PDB file of C-alpha atoms in Angstrom:
ATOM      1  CA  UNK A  79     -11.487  58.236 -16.119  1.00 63.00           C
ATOM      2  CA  UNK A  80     -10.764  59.067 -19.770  1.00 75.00           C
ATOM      3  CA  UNK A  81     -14.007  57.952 -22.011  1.00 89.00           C
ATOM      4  CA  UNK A  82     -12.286  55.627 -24.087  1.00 94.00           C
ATOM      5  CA  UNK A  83      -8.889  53.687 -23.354  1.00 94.00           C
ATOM      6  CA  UNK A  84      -6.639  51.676 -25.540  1.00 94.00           C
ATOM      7  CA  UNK A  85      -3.617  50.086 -24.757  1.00 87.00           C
ATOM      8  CA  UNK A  86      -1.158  51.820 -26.530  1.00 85.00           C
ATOM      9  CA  UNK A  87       1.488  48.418 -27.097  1.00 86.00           C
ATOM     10  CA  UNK A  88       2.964  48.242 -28.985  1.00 92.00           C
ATOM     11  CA  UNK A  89       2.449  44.770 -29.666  1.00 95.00           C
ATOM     12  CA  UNK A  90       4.137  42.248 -31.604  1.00 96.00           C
ATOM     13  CA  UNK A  91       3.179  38.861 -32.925  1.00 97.00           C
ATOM     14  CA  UNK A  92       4.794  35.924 -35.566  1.00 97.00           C
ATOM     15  CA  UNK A  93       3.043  35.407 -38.701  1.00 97.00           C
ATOM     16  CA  UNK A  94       0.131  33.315 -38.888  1.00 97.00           C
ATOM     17  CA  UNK A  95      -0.836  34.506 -34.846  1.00 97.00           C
ATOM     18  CA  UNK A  96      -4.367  35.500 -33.767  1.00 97.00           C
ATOM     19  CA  UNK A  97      -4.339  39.389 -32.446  1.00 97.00           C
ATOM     20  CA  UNK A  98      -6.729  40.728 -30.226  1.00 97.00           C
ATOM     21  CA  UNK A  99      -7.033  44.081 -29.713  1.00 97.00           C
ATOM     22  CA  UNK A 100      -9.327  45.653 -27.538  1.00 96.00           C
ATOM     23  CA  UNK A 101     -10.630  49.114 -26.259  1.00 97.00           C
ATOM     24  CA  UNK A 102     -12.790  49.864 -22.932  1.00 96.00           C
ATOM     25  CA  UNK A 103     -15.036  52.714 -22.467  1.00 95.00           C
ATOM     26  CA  UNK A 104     -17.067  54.342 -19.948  1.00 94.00           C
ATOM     27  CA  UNK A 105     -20.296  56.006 -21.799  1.00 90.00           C
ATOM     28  CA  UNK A 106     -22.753  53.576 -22.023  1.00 90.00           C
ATOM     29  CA  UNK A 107     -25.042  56.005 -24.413  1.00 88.00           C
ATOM     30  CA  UNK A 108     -22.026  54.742 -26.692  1.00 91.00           C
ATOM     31  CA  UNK A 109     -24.008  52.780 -29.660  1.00 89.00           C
ATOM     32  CA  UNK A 110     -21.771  52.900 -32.822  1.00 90.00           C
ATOM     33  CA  UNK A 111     -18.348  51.666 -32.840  1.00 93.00           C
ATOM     34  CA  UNK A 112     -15.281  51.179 -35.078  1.00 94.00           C
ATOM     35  CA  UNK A 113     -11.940  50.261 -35.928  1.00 96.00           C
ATOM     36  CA  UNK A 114      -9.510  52.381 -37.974  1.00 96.00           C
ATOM     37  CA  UNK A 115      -6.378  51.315 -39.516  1.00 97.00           C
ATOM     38  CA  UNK A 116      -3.400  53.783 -39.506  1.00 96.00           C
ATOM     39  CA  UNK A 117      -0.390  52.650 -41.481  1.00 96.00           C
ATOM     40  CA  UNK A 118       3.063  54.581 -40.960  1.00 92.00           C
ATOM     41  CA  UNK A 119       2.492  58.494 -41.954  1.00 88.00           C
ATOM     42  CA  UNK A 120      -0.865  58.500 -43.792  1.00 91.00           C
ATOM     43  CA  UNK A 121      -4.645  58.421 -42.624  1.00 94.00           C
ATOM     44  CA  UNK A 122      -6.647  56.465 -40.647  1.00 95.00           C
ATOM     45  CA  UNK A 123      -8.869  54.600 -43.001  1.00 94.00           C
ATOM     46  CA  UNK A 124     -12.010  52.528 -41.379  1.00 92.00           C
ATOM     47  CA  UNK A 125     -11.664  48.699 -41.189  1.00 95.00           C
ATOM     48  CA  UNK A 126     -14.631  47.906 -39.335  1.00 93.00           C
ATOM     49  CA  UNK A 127     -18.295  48.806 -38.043  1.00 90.00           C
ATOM     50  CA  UNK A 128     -20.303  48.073 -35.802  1.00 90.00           C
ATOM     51  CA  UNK A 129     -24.098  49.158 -34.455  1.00 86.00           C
ATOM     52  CA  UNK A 130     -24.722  48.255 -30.592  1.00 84.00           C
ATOM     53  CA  UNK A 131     -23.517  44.235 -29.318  1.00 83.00           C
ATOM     54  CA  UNK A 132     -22.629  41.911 -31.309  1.00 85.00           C
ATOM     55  CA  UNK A 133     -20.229  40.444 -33.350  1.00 91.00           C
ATOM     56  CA  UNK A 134     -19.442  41.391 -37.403  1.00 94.00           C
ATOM     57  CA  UNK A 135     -16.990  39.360 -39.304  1.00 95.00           C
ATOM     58  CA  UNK A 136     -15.112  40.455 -42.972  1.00 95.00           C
ATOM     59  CA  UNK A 137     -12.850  38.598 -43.650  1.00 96.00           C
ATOM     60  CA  UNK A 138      -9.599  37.987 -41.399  1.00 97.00           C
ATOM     61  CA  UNK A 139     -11.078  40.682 -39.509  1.00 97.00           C
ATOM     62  CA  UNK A 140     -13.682  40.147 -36.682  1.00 97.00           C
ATOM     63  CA  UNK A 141     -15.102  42.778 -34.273  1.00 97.00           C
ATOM     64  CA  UNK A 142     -16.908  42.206 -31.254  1.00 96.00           C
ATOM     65  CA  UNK A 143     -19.046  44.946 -29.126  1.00 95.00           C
ATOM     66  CA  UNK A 144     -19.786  43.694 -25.383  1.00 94.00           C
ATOM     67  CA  UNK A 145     -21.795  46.696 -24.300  1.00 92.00           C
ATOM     68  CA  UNK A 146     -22.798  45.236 -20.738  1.00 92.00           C
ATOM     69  CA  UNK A 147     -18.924  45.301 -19.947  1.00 93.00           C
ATOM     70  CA  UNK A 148     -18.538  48.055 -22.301  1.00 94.00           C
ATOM     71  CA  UNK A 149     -15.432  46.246 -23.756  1.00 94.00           C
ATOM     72  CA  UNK A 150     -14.836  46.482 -27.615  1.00 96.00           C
ATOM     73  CA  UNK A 151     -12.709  43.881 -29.721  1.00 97.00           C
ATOM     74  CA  UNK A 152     -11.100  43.337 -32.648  1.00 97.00           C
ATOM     75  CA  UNK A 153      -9.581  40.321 -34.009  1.00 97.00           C
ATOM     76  CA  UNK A 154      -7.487  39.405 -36.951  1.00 98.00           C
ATOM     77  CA  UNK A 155      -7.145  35.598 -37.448  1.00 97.00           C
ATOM     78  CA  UNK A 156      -3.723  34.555 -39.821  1.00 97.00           C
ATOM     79  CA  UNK A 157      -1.896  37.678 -39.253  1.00 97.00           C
ATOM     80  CA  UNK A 158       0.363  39.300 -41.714  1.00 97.00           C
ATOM     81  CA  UNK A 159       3.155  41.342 -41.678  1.00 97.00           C
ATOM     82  CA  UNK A 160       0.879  44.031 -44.179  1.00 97.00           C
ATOM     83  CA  UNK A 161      -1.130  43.899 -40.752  1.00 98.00           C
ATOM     84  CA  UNK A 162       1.719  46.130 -39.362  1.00 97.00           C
ATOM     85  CA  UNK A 163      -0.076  49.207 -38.291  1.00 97.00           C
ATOM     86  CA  UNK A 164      -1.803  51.536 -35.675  1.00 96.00           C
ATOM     87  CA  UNK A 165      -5.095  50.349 -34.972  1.00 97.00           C
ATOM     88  CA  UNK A 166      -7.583  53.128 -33.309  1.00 97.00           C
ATOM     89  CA  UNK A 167     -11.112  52.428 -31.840  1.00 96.00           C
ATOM     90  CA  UNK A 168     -13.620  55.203 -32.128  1.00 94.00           C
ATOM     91  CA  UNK A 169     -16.978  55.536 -31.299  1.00 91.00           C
ATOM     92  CA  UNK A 170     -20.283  57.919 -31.139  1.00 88.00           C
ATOM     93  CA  UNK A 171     -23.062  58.192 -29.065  1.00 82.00           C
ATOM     94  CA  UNK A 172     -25.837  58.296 -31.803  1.00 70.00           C
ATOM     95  CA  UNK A 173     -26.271  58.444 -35.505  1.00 60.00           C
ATOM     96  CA  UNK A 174     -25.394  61.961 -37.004  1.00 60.00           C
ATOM     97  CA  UNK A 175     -23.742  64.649 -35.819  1.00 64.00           C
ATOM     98  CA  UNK A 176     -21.978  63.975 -32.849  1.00 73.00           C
ATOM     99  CA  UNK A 177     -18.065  63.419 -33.171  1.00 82.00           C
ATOM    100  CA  UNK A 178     -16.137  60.237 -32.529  1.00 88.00           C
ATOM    101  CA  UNK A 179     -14.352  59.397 -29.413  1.00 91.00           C
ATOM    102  CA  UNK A 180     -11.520  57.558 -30.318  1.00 93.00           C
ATOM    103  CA  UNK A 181      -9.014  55.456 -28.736  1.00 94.00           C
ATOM    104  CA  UNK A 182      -5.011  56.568 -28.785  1.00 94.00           C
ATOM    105  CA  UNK A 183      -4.482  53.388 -30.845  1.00 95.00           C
ATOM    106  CA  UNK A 184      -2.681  50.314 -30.196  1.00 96.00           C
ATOM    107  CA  UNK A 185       0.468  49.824 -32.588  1.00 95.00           C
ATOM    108  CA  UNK A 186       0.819  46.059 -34.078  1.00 97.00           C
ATOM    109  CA  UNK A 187       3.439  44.481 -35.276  1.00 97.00           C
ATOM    110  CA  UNK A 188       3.625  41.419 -37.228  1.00 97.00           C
ATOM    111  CA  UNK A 189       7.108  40.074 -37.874  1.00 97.00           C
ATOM    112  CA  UNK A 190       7.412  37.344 -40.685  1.00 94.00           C
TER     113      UNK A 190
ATOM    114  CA  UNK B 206     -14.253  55.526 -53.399  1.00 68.00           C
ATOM    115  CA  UNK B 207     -15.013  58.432 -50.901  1.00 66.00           C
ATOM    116  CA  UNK B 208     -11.569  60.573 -51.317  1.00 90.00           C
ATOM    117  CA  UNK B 209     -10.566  63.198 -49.302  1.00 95.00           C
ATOM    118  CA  UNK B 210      -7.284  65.189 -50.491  1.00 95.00           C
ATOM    119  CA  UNK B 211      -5.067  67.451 -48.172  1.00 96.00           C
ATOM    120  CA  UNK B 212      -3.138  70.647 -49.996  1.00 90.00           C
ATOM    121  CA  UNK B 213       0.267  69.583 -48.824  1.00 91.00           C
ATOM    122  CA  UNK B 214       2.089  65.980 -47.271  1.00 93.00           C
ATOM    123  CA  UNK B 215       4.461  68.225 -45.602  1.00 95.00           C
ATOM    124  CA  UNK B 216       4.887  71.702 -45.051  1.00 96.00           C
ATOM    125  CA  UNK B 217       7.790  73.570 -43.157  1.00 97.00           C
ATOM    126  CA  UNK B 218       6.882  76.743 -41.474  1.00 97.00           C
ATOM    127  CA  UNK B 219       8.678  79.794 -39.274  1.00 97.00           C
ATOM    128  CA  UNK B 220       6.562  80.963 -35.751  1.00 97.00           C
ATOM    129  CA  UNK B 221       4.713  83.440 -36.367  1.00 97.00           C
ATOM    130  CA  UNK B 222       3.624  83.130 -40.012  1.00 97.00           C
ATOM    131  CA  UNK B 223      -0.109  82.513 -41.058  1.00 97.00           C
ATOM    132  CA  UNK B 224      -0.302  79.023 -42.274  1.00 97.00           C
ATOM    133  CA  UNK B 225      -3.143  77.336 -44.118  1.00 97.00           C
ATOM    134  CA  UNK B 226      -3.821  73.988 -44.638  1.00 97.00           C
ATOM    135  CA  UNK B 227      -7.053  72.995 -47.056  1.00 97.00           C
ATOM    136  CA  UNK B 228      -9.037  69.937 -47.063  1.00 97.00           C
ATOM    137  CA  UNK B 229     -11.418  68.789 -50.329  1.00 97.00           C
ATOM    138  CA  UNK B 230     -13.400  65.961 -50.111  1.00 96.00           C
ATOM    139  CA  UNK B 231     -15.411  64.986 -53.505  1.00 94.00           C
ATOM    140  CA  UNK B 232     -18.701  62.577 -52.104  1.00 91.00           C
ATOM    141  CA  UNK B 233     -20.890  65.568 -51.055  1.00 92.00           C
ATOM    142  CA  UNK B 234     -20.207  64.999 -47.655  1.00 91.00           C
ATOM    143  CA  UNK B 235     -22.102  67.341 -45.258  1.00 91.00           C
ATOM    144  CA  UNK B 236     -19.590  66.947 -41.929  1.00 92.00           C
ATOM    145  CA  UNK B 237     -15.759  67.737 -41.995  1.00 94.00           C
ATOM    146  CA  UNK B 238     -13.606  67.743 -39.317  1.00 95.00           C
ATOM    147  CA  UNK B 239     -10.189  68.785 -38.427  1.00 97.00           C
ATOM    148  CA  UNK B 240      -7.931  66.638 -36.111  1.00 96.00           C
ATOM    149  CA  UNK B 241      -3.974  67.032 -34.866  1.00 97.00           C
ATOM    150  CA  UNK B 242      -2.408  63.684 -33.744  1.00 95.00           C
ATOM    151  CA  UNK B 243       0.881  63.394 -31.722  1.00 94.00           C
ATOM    152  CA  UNK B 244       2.200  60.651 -30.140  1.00 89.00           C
ATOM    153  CA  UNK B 245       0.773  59.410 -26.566  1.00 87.00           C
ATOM    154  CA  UNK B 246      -2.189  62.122 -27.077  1.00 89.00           C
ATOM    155  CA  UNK B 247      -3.864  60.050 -29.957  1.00 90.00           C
ATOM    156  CA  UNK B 248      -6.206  62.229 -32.045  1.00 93.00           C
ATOM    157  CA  UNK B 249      -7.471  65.301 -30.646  1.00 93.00           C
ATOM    158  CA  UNK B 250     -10.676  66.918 -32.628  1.00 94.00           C
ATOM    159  CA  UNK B 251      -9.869  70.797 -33.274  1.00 97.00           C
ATOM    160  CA  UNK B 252     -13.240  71.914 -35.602  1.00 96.00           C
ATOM    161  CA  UNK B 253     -15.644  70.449 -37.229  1.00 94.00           C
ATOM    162  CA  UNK B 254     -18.435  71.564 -39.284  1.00 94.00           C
ATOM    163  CA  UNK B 255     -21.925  70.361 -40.186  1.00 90.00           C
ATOM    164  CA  UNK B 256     -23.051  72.500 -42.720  1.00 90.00           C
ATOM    165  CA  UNK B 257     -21.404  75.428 -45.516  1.00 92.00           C
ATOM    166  CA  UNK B 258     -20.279  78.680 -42.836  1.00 87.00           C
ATOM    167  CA  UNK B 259     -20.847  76.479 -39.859  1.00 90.00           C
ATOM    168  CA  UNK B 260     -18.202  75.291 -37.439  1.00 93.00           C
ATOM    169  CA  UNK B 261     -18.424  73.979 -34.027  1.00 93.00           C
ATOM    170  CA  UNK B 262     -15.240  74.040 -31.548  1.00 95.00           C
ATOM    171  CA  UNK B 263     -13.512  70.838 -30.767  1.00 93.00           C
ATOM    172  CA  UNK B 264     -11.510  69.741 -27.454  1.00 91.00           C
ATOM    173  CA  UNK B 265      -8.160  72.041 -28.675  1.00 95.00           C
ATOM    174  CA  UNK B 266      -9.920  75.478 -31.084  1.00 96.00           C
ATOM    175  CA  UNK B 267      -7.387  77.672 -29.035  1.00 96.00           C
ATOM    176  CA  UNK B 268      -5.047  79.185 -31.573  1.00 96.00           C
ATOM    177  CA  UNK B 269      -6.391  77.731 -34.828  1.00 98.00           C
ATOM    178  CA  UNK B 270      -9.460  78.943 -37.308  1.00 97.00           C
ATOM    179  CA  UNK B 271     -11.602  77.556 -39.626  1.00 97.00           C
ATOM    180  CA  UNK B 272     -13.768  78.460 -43.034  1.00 96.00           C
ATOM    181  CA  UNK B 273     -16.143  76.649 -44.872  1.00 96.00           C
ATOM    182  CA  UNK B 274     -17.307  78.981 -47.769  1.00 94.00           C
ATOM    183  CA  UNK B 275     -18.051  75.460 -50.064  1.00 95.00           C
ATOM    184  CA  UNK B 276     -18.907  72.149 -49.060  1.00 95.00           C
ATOM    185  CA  UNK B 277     -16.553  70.149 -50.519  1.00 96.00           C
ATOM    186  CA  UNK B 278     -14.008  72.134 -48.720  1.00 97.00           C
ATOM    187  CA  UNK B 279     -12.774  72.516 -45.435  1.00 97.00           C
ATOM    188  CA  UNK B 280      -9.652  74.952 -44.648  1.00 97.00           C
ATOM    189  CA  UNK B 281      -7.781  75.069 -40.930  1.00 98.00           C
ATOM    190  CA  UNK B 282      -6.179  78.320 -39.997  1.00 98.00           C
ATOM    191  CA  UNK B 283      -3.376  79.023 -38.196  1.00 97.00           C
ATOM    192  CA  UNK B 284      -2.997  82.499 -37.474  1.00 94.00           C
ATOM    193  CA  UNK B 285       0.437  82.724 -35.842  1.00 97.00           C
ATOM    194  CA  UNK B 286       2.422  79.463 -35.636  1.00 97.00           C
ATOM    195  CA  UNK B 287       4.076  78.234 -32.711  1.00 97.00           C
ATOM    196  CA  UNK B 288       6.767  75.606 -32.386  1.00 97.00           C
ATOM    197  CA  UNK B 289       3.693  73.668 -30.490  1.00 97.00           C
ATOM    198  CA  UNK B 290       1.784  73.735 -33.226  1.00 98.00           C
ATOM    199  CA  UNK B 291       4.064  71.161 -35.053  1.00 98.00           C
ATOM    200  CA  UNK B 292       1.753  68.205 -36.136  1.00 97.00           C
ATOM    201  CA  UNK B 293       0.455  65.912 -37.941  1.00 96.00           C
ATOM    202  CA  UNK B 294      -2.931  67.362 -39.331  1.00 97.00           C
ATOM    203  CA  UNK B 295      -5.714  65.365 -40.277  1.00 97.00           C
ATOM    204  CA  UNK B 296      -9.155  66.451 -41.923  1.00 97.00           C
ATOM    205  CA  UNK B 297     -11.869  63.810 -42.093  1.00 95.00           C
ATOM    206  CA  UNK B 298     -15.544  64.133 -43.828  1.00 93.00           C
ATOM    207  CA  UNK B 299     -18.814  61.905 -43.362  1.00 90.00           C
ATOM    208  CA  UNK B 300     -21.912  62.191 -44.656  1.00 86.00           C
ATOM    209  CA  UNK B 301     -24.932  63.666 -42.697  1.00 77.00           C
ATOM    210  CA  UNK B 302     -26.507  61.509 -40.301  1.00 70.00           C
ATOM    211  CA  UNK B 303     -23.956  59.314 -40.270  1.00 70.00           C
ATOM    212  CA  UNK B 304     -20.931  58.701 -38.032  1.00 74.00           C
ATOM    213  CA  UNK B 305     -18.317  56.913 -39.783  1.00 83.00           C
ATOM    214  CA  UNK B 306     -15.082  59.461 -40.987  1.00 89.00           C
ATOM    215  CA  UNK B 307     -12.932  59.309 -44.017  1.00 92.00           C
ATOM    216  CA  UNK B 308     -10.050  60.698 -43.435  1.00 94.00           C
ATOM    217  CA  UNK B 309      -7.791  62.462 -45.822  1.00 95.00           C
ATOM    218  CA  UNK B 310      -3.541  61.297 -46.010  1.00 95.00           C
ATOM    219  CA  UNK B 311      -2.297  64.072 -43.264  1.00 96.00           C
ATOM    220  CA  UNK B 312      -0.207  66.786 -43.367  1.00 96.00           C
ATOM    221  CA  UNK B 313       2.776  66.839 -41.111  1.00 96.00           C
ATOM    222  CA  UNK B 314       3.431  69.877 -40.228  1.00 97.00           C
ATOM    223  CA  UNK B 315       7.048  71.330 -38.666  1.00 98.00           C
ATOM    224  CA  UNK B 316       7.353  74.992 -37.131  1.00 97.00           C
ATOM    225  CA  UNK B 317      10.518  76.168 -36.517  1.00 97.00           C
TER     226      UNK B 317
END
């Protein structure tokens, strides 16, 4: 079992839909976890982060951490087309230096 | 603004030559890290490095090197291209003691 999987999509939504998108994992010494946005050819850059359970809002943007089912969410609320873009869960076991497990990404598309 | 730049966008290279591809990030980041993301594999981690002259293998080292003579700097060696080598390289920093990655735009790399 890989330690992190996404589903890949891609995925495509109308303007104005709510998108979840969602990674599983299966190291529960996992405690930090984020989102990444990718847009076409250029670098990830981080959208959201969260510490252990729990839910963390900014903005459209809302991401949930259900470490019991170690299932990790993200939603946007009012999607936009500038939403278009690979979105890649990561996580790390502990603070410092341990590298990030991420996710293969799961490719949006929101068509106006 | 944390800002990490990469030498080149795109770079177009024969098998066999030496190719080098340097990373600068300018927020005193400790941690740097070197990734290569293709499609269906996600992001696979190929060095990182905690500290000035230290470096750590990642899941894929085979075939590449790395040096870290200054901190703000981060350079990822390939010492005889192959065609399988063709990428899209990625170099991230974060600070120490902390887990969240900046990433820098990516080079895309072609050997022919």
């Amino acid at each position: 079992q890989k330690e992190v999987e996404q589903d890949p999509g891609p995925l495509s939504v109308p303007e104005g839909a709510i998108v979840s998108l969602n990674c599983t994992y299966s190291n529960s010494a996992f405690q930090y976890f984020m989102w990444y946005r990718q847009y076409s050819r250029k670098g990830p850059e981080l959208l959201m982060y969260t510490y252990s359970s729990g839910n963390k809002e900014d903005g459209r943007f809302t991401a949930q951490v259900d470490k019991s089912s170690k299932y990790i969410s993200l939603f946007i609320r009012d999607s936009q087309p500038s939403d278009s873009a690979t979105y890649l869960c990561a996580m790390s076991r502990n603070s410092g230096n341990t590298p990030l497990v991420f996710g293969k990404g799961t490719r949006l598309s929101v068509i106006a | 603004d944390v800002k990490v730049t990469q030498s080149s966008r795109y770079l177009v290279k024969r098998t066999g030559e030496k190719v080098f591809l340097e990373c600068v990030q300018d927020m005193d980041h400790e941690n740097m890290f070197w990734y290569r993301q293709d499609p269906g594999l996600g992001l696979r981690l190929i060095y990182f490095s905690y500290d000035v002259k230290m470096k750590e293998k990642g899941d894929i080292p085979e075939g590449y090197s790395v040096s870290r003579e200054k901190k703000e700097r981060f350079s990822l060696i390939l010492e005889s291209a192959s065609t399988n080598q063709t990428s899209m390289y990625l170099c991230a920093s974060s600070p120490g003691g902390q887990e969240t990655q900046y990433f820098g735009p990516g080079t895309r790399l072609l050997v022919l």
